[in-house]
Coordinates of C-alpha atoms and ligand atoms in Angstrom, one line a residue:
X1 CA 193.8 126.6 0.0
X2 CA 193.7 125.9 -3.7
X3 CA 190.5 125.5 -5.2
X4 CA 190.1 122.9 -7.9
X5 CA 187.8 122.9 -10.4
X6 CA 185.1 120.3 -11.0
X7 CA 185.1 118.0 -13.8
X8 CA 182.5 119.4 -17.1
X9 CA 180.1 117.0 -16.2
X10 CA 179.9 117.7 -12.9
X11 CA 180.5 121.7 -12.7
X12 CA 177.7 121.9 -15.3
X13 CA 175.2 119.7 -13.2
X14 CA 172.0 121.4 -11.7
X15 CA 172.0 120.8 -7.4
X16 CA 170.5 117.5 -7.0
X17 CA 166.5 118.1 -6.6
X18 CA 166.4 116.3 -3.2
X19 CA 169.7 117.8 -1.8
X20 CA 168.0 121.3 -3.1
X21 CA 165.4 121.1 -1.2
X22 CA 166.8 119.7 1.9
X23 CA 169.2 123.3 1.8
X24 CA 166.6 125.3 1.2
X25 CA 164.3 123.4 4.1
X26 CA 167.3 124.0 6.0
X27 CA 167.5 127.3 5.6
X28 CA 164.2 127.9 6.9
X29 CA 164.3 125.6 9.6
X30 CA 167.3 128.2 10.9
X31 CA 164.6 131.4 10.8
X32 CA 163.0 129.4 13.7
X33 CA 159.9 127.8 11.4
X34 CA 157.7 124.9 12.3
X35 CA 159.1 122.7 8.9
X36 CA 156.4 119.7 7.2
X37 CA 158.3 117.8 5.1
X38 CA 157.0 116.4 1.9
X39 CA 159.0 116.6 -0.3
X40 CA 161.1 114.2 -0.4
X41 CA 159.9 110.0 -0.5
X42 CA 161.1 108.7 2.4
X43 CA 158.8 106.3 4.5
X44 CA 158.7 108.0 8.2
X45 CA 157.4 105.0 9.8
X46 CA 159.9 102.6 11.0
X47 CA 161.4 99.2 9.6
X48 CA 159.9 96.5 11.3
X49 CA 161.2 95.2 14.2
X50 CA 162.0 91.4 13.1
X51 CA 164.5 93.0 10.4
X52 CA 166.7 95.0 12.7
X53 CA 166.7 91.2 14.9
X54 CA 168.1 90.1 11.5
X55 CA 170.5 92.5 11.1
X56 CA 171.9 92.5 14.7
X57 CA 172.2 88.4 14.3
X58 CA 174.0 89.0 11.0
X59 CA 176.4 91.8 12.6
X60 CA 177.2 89.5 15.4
X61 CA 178.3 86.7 13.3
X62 CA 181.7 87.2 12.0
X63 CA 181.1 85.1 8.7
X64 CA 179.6 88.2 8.2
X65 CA 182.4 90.8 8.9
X66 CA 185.0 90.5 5.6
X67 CA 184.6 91.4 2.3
X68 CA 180.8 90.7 1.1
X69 CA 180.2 89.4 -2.7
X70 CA 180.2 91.6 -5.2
X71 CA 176.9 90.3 -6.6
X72 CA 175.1 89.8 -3.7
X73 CA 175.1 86.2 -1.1
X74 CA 173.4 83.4 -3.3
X75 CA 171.0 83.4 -0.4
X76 CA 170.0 87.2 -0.7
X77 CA 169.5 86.5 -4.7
X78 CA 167.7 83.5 -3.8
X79 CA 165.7 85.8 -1.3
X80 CA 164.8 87.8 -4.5
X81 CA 164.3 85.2 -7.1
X82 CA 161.6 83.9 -4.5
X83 CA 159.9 87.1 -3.9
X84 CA 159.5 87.5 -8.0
X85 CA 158.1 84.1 -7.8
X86 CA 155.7 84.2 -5.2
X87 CA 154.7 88.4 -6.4
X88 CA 154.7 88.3 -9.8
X89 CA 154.9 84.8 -10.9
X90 CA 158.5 85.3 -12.5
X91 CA 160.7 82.8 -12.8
X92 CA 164.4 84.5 -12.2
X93 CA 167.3 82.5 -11.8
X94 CA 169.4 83.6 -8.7
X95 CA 172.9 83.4 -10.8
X96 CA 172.1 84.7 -13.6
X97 CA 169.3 86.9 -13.4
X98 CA 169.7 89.0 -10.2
X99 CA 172.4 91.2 -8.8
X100 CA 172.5 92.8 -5.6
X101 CA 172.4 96.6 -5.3
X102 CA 172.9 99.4 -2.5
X103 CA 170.0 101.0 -3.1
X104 CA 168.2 100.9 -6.8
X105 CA 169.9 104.4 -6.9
X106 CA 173.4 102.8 -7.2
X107 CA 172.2 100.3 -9.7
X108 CA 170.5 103.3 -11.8
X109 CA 173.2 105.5 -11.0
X110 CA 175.8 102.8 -12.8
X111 CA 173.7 100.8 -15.2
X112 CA 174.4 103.5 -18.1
X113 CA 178.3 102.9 -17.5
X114 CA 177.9 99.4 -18.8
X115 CA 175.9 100.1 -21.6
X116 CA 176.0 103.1 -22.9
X117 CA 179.1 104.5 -25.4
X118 CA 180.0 107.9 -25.6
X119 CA 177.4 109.8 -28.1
X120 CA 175.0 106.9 -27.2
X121 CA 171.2 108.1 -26.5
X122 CA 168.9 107.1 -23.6
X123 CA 165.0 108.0 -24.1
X124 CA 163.7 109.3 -20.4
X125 CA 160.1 109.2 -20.0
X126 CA 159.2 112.4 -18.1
X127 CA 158.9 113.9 -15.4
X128 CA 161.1 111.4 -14.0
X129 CA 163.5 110.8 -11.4
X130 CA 166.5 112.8 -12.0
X131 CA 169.0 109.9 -11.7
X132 CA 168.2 108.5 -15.2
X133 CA 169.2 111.3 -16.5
X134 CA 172.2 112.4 -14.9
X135 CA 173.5 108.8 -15.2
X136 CA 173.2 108.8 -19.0
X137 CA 175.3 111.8 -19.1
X138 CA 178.1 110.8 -16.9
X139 CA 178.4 107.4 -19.1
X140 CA 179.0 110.1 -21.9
X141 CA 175.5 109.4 -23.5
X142 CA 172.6 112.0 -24.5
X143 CA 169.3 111.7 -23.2
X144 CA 166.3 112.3 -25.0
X145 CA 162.5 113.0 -23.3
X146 CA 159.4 111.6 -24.0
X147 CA 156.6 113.7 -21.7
X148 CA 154.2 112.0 -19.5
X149 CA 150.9 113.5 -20.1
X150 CA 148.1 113.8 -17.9
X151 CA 145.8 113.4 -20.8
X152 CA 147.8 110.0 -21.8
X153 CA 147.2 109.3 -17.9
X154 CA 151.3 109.5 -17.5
X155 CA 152.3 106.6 -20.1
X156 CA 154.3 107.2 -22.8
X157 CA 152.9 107.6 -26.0
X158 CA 155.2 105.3 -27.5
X159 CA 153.5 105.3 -31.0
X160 CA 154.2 109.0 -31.0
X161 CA 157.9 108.4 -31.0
X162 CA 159.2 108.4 -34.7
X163 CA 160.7 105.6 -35.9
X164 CA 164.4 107.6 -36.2
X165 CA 164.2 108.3 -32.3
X166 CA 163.7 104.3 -31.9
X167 CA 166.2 103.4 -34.2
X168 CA 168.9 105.7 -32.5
X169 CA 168.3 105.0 -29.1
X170 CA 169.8 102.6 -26.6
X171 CA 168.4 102.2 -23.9
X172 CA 164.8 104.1 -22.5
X173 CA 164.3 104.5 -19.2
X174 CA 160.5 103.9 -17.6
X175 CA 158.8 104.1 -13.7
X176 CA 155.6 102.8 -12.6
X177 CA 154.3 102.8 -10.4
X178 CA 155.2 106.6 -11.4
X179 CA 157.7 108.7 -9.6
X180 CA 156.3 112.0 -9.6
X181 CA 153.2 111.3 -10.9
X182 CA 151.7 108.4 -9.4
X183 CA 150.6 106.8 -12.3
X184 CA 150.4 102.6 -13.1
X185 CA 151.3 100.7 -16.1
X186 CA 148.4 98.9 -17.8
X187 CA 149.4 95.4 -19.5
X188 CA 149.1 96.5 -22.7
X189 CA 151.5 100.0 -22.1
X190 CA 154.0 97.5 -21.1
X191 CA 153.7 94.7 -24.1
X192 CA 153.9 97.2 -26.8
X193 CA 156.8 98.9 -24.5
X194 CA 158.8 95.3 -25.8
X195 CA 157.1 95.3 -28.6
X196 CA 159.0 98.4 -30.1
X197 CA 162.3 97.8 -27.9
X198 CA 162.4 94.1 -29.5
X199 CA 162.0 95.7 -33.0
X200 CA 164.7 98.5 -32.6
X201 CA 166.6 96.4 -29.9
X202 CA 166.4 98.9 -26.8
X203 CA 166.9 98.1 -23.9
X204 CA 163.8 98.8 -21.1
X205 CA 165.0 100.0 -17.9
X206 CA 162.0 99.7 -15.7
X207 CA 162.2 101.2 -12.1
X208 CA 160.2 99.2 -10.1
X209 CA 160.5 100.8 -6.4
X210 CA 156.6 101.5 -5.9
X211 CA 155.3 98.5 -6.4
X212 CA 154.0 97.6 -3.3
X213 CA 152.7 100.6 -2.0
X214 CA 149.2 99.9 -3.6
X215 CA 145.7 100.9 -2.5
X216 CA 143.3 98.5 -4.4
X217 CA 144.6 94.7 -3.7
X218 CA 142.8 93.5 -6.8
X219 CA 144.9 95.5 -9.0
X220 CA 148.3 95.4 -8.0
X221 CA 150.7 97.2 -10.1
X222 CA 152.7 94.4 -12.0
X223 CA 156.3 93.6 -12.5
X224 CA 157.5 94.5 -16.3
X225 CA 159.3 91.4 -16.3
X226 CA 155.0 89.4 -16.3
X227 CA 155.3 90.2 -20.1
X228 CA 156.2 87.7 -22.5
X229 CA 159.5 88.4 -24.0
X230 CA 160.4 91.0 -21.6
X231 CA 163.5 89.3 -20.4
X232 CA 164.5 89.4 -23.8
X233 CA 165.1 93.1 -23.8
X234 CA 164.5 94.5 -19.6
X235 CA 166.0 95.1 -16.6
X236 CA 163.8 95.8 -13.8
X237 CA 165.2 97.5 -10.4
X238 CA 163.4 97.4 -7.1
X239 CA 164.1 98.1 -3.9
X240 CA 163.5 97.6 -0.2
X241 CA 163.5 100.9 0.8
X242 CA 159.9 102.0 0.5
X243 CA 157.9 98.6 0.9
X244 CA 159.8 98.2 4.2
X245 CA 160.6 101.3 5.1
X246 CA 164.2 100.9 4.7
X247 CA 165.6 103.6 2.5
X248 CA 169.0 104.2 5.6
X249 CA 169.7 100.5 4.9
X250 CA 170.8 101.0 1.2
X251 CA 169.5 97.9 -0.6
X252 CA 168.1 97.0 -3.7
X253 CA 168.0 94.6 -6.8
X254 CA 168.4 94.2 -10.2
X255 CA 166.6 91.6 -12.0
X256 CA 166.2 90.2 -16.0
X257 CA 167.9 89.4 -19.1
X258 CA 171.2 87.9 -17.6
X259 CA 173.7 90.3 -20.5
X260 CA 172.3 93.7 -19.1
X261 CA 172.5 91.7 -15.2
X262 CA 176.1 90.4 -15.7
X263 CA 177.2 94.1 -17.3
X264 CA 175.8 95.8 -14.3
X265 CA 177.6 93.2 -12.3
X266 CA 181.0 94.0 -13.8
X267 CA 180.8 98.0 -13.1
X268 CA 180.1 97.4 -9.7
X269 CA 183.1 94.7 -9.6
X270 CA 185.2 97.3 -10.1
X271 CA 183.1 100.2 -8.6
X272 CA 182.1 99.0 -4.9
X273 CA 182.5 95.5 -2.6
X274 CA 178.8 94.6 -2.1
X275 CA 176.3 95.2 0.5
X276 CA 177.2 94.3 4.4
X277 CA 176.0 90.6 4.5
X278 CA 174.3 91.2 8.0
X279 CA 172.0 94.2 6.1
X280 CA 171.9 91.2 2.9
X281 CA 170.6 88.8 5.6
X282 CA 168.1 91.3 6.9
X283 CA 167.1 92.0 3.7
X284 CA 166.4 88.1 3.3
X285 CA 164.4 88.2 6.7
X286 CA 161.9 91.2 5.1
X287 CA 161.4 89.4 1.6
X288 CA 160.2 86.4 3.4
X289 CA 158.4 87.7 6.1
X290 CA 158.0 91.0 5.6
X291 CA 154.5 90.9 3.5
X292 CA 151.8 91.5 6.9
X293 CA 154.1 94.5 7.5
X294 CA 153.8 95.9 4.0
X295 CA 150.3 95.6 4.2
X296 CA 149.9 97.7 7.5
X297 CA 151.8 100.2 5.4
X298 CA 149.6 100.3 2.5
X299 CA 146.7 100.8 5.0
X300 CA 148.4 103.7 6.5
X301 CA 149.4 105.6 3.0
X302 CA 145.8 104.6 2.1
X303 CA 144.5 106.6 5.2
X304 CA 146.8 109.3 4.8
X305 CA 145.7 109.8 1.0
X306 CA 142.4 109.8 1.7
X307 CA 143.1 112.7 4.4
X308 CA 145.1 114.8 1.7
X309 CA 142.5 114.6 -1.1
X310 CA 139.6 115.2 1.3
X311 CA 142.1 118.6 2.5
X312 CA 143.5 119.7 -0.9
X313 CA 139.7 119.1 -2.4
X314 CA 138.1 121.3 0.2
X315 CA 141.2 124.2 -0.5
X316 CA 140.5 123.8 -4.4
X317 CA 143.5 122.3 -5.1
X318 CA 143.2 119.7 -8.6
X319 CA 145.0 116.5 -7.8
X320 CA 145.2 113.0 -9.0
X321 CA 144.3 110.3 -6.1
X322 CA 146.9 108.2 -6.9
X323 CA 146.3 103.7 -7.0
X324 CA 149.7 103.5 -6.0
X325 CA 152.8 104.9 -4.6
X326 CA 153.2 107.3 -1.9
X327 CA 153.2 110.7 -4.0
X328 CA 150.4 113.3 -4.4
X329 CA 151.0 115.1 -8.1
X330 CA 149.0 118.4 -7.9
X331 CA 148.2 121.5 -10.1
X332 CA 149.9 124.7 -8.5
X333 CA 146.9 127.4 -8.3
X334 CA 145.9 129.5 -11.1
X335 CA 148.8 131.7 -12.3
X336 CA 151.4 130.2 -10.5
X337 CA 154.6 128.4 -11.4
X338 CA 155.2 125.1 -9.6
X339 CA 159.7 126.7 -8.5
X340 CA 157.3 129.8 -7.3
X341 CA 154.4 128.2 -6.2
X342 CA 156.9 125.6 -3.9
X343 CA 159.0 128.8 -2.5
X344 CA 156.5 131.0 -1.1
X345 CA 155.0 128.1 0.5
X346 CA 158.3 127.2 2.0
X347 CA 159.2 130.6 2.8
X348 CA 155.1 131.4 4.2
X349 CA 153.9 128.0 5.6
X350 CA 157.5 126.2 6.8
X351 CA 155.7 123.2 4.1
X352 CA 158.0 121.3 2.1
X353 CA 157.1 120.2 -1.2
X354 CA 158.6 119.1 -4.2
X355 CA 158.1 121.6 -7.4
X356 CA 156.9 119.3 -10.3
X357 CA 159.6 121.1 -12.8
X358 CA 162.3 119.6 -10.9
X359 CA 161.3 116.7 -12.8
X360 CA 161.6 118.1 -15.6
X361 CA 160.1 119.9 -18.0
X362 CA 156.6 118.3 -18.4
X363 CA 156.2 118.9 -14.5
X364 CA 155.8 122.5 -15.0
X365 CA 152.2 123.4 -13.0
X366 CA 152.5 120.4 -10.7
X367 CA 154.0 120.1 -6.9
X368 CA 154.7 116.8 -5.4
X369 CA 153.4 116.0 -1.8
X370 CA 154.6 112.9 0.0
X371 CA 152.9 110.9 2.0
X372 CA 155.4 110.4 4.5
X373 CA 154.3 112.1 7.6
X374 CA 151.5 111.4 10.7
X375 CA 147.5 112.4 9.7
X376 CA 148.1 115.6 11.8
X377 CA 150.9 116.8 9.9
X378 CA 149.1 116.2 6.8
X379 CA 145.8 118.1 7.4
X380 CA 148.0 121.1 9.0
X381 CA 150.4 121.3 5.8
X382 CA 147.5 121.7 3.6
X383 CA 145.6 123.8 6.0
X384 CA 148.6 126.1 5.9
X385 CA 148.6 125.7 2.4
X386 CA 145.3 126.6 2.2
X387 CA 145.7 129.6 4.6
X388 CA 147.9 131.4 1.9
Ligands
MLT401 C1 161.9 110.8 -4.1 O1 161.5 111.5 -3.2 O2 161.6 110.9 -5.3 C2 162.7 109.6 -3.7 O3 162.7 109.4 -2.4 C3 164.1 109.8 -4.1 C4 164.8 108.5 -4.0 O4 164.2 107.4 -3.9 O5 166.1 108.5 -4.0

């Protein structure tokens, strides 16, 4: 059988972190091991039962079995243009101003295509979620970090970054609530975030997925697009994948300033055919009526953080209790490297976890733990942990 060889940008691609791990878990699994999994973000409880109603009245209705719209049905960017409204208090016009996605991961993964030229540069805030990266590169651009630091409480310090780095880039990529770290965006991080992309005309790609997983209800983590100005310069992505535990369903959003939403909206023209309306019209069903759902959720998480710190306090393990999102970021133990720190546990305790490198390089010392297992499972992963 001939063998043919991947293209550059491909053959010179580290494994994907999350398809990585789930090899290596894998792997383990095989030696007969009692596996944990945290490490990767994906809600184990399951989507609410009024949604899969939705979808199996949309499958049965045969309006619903051609072609979808590229964009998204008016109705599903309705769905989302009222769901801004009634969250955030963002006005988003349905037409212009919102695109459908299949998963924020596609829209991430294809947003640089539109945008960025060959030579181009995208500033990555980091540790980060790989896909900013890797997506910057296919579109031929070069990506530049900008470290989260725990003693900037994970924001980027964006008065550090020179003046030359602004005026070069094109596009800088941002995540609160944080994926790995857990961290929020105050107000001000995000007004003088359009501040400077204004001045040097950047775009701001916010990834928005973690919103509303939350633990204090009096300080929700906001939408980038409650700045003034913001539309002028952002596009925000969100997803329903881990407010309604619907990561298999694949589908997402992209909202903001109409250019960078009607450029996405013409890679994807030529790149895929839309979302299955029947999943669109679920998706409508869970934006409407899904909020006493998400807040079960967030009681949950809440419970299940609570459970971790108390474990990973009592084993000595420094960690940040996160105000949001579903993710753990911890310091590996004294001495150890977060690739080796990950691997014996893995290859001692059957634990997954994610290695705060894989993040990149400001991760190096940290391990990721996910929320996204029973009480049970959580005090016996870090007793193993603790064990070693
Ligand atoms: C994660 O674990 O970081 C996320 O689940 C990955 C994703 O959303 O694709």
């Amino acid at each position: 059988m001939t063998v043919f060889s991947l293209a550059d940008r491909l053959s010179t691609l580290p494994p994907y972190l999350f398809a990585a791990i789930d090899k290596a878990k894998a792997q383990v699994a095989a030696k007969g091991m009692d596996i944990i999994s945290l490490g990767i973000g994906d809600p184990d409880l399951p989507t609410p039962e009024f949604i899969i109603e939705a979808l199996y009245n949309g499958a049965k209705n045969p309006r619903n079995h051609q072609y979808p719209s590229y964009i998204g049905m008016k109705t599903y960017r309705q769905a989302v243009a009222d769901w801004y409204k009634q969250r955030f208090d963002v006005d988003l016009d349905p037409d212009t101003e919102v695109v459908s996605l299949i998963g924020s991961k596609e829209g991430i993964a294809h947003f640089p295509l539109a945008f960025i030229n060959p030579g181009d540069v995208a500033l990555v805030a980091t540790p980060n979620y790989p896909v900013y990266g890797i997506a910057t590169n296919f579109a031929g651009g070069e990506v530049q970090y900008l470290p989260l630091l725990e003693e900037n409480d994970f924001l980027v310090d964006l008065d550090a970054v020179s003046n030359d780095t602004w005026a070069k880039a094109k596009m800088i990529f941002v995540c609160y609530p944080n994926n790995p770290t857990a961290a929020t965006a105050t107000r001000e991080f995000y007004e003088r975030l359009i501040e400077k992309a204004r001045e040097f005309n950047v775009i701001v790609v916010s990834d928005a997925a973690y919103t509303e997983i939350y633990y204090n209800p009096d300080d929700r983590p906001m939408s980038i697009l409650e700045c003034k100005g913001a539309k002028d310069v952002c596009i925000e992505f969100h997803s329903l994948s881990k407010t309604y535990n619907m990561t298999g369903w694949r589908i997402g959003m992209a909202v903001g300033n109409p250019s960078l939403v009607a450029g996405l909206g013409k890679i994807k023209e030529n790149c895929d055919s839309g979302i299955f309306q029947a999943v669109q019209e679920a998706g409508i069903a869970a934006l409407r009526d899904g909020e006493p759902y998400a807040e079960q959720f967030r009681a949950i998480y809440k419970e299940r953080r609570d459970v971790v710190s108390a474990a990973l306090t009592k084993a000595g393990i420094r960690h940040r209790v996160p105000d949001a999102s579903f993710y753990m970021w911890c310091n590996t133990p004294e001495g150890y490297k977060s690739s080796e720190f990950v691997t014996n546990v893995l290859m001692q305790t059957g634990v997954v976890l994610t290695p705060g490198n894989g993040f990149g390089t400001p991760g190096e010392g940290y391990f990721r733990i996910s929320l996204t297992v029973n009480n049970d499972k959580l005090e016996e992963a870090v007793s193993r942990i603790s064990k070693l």
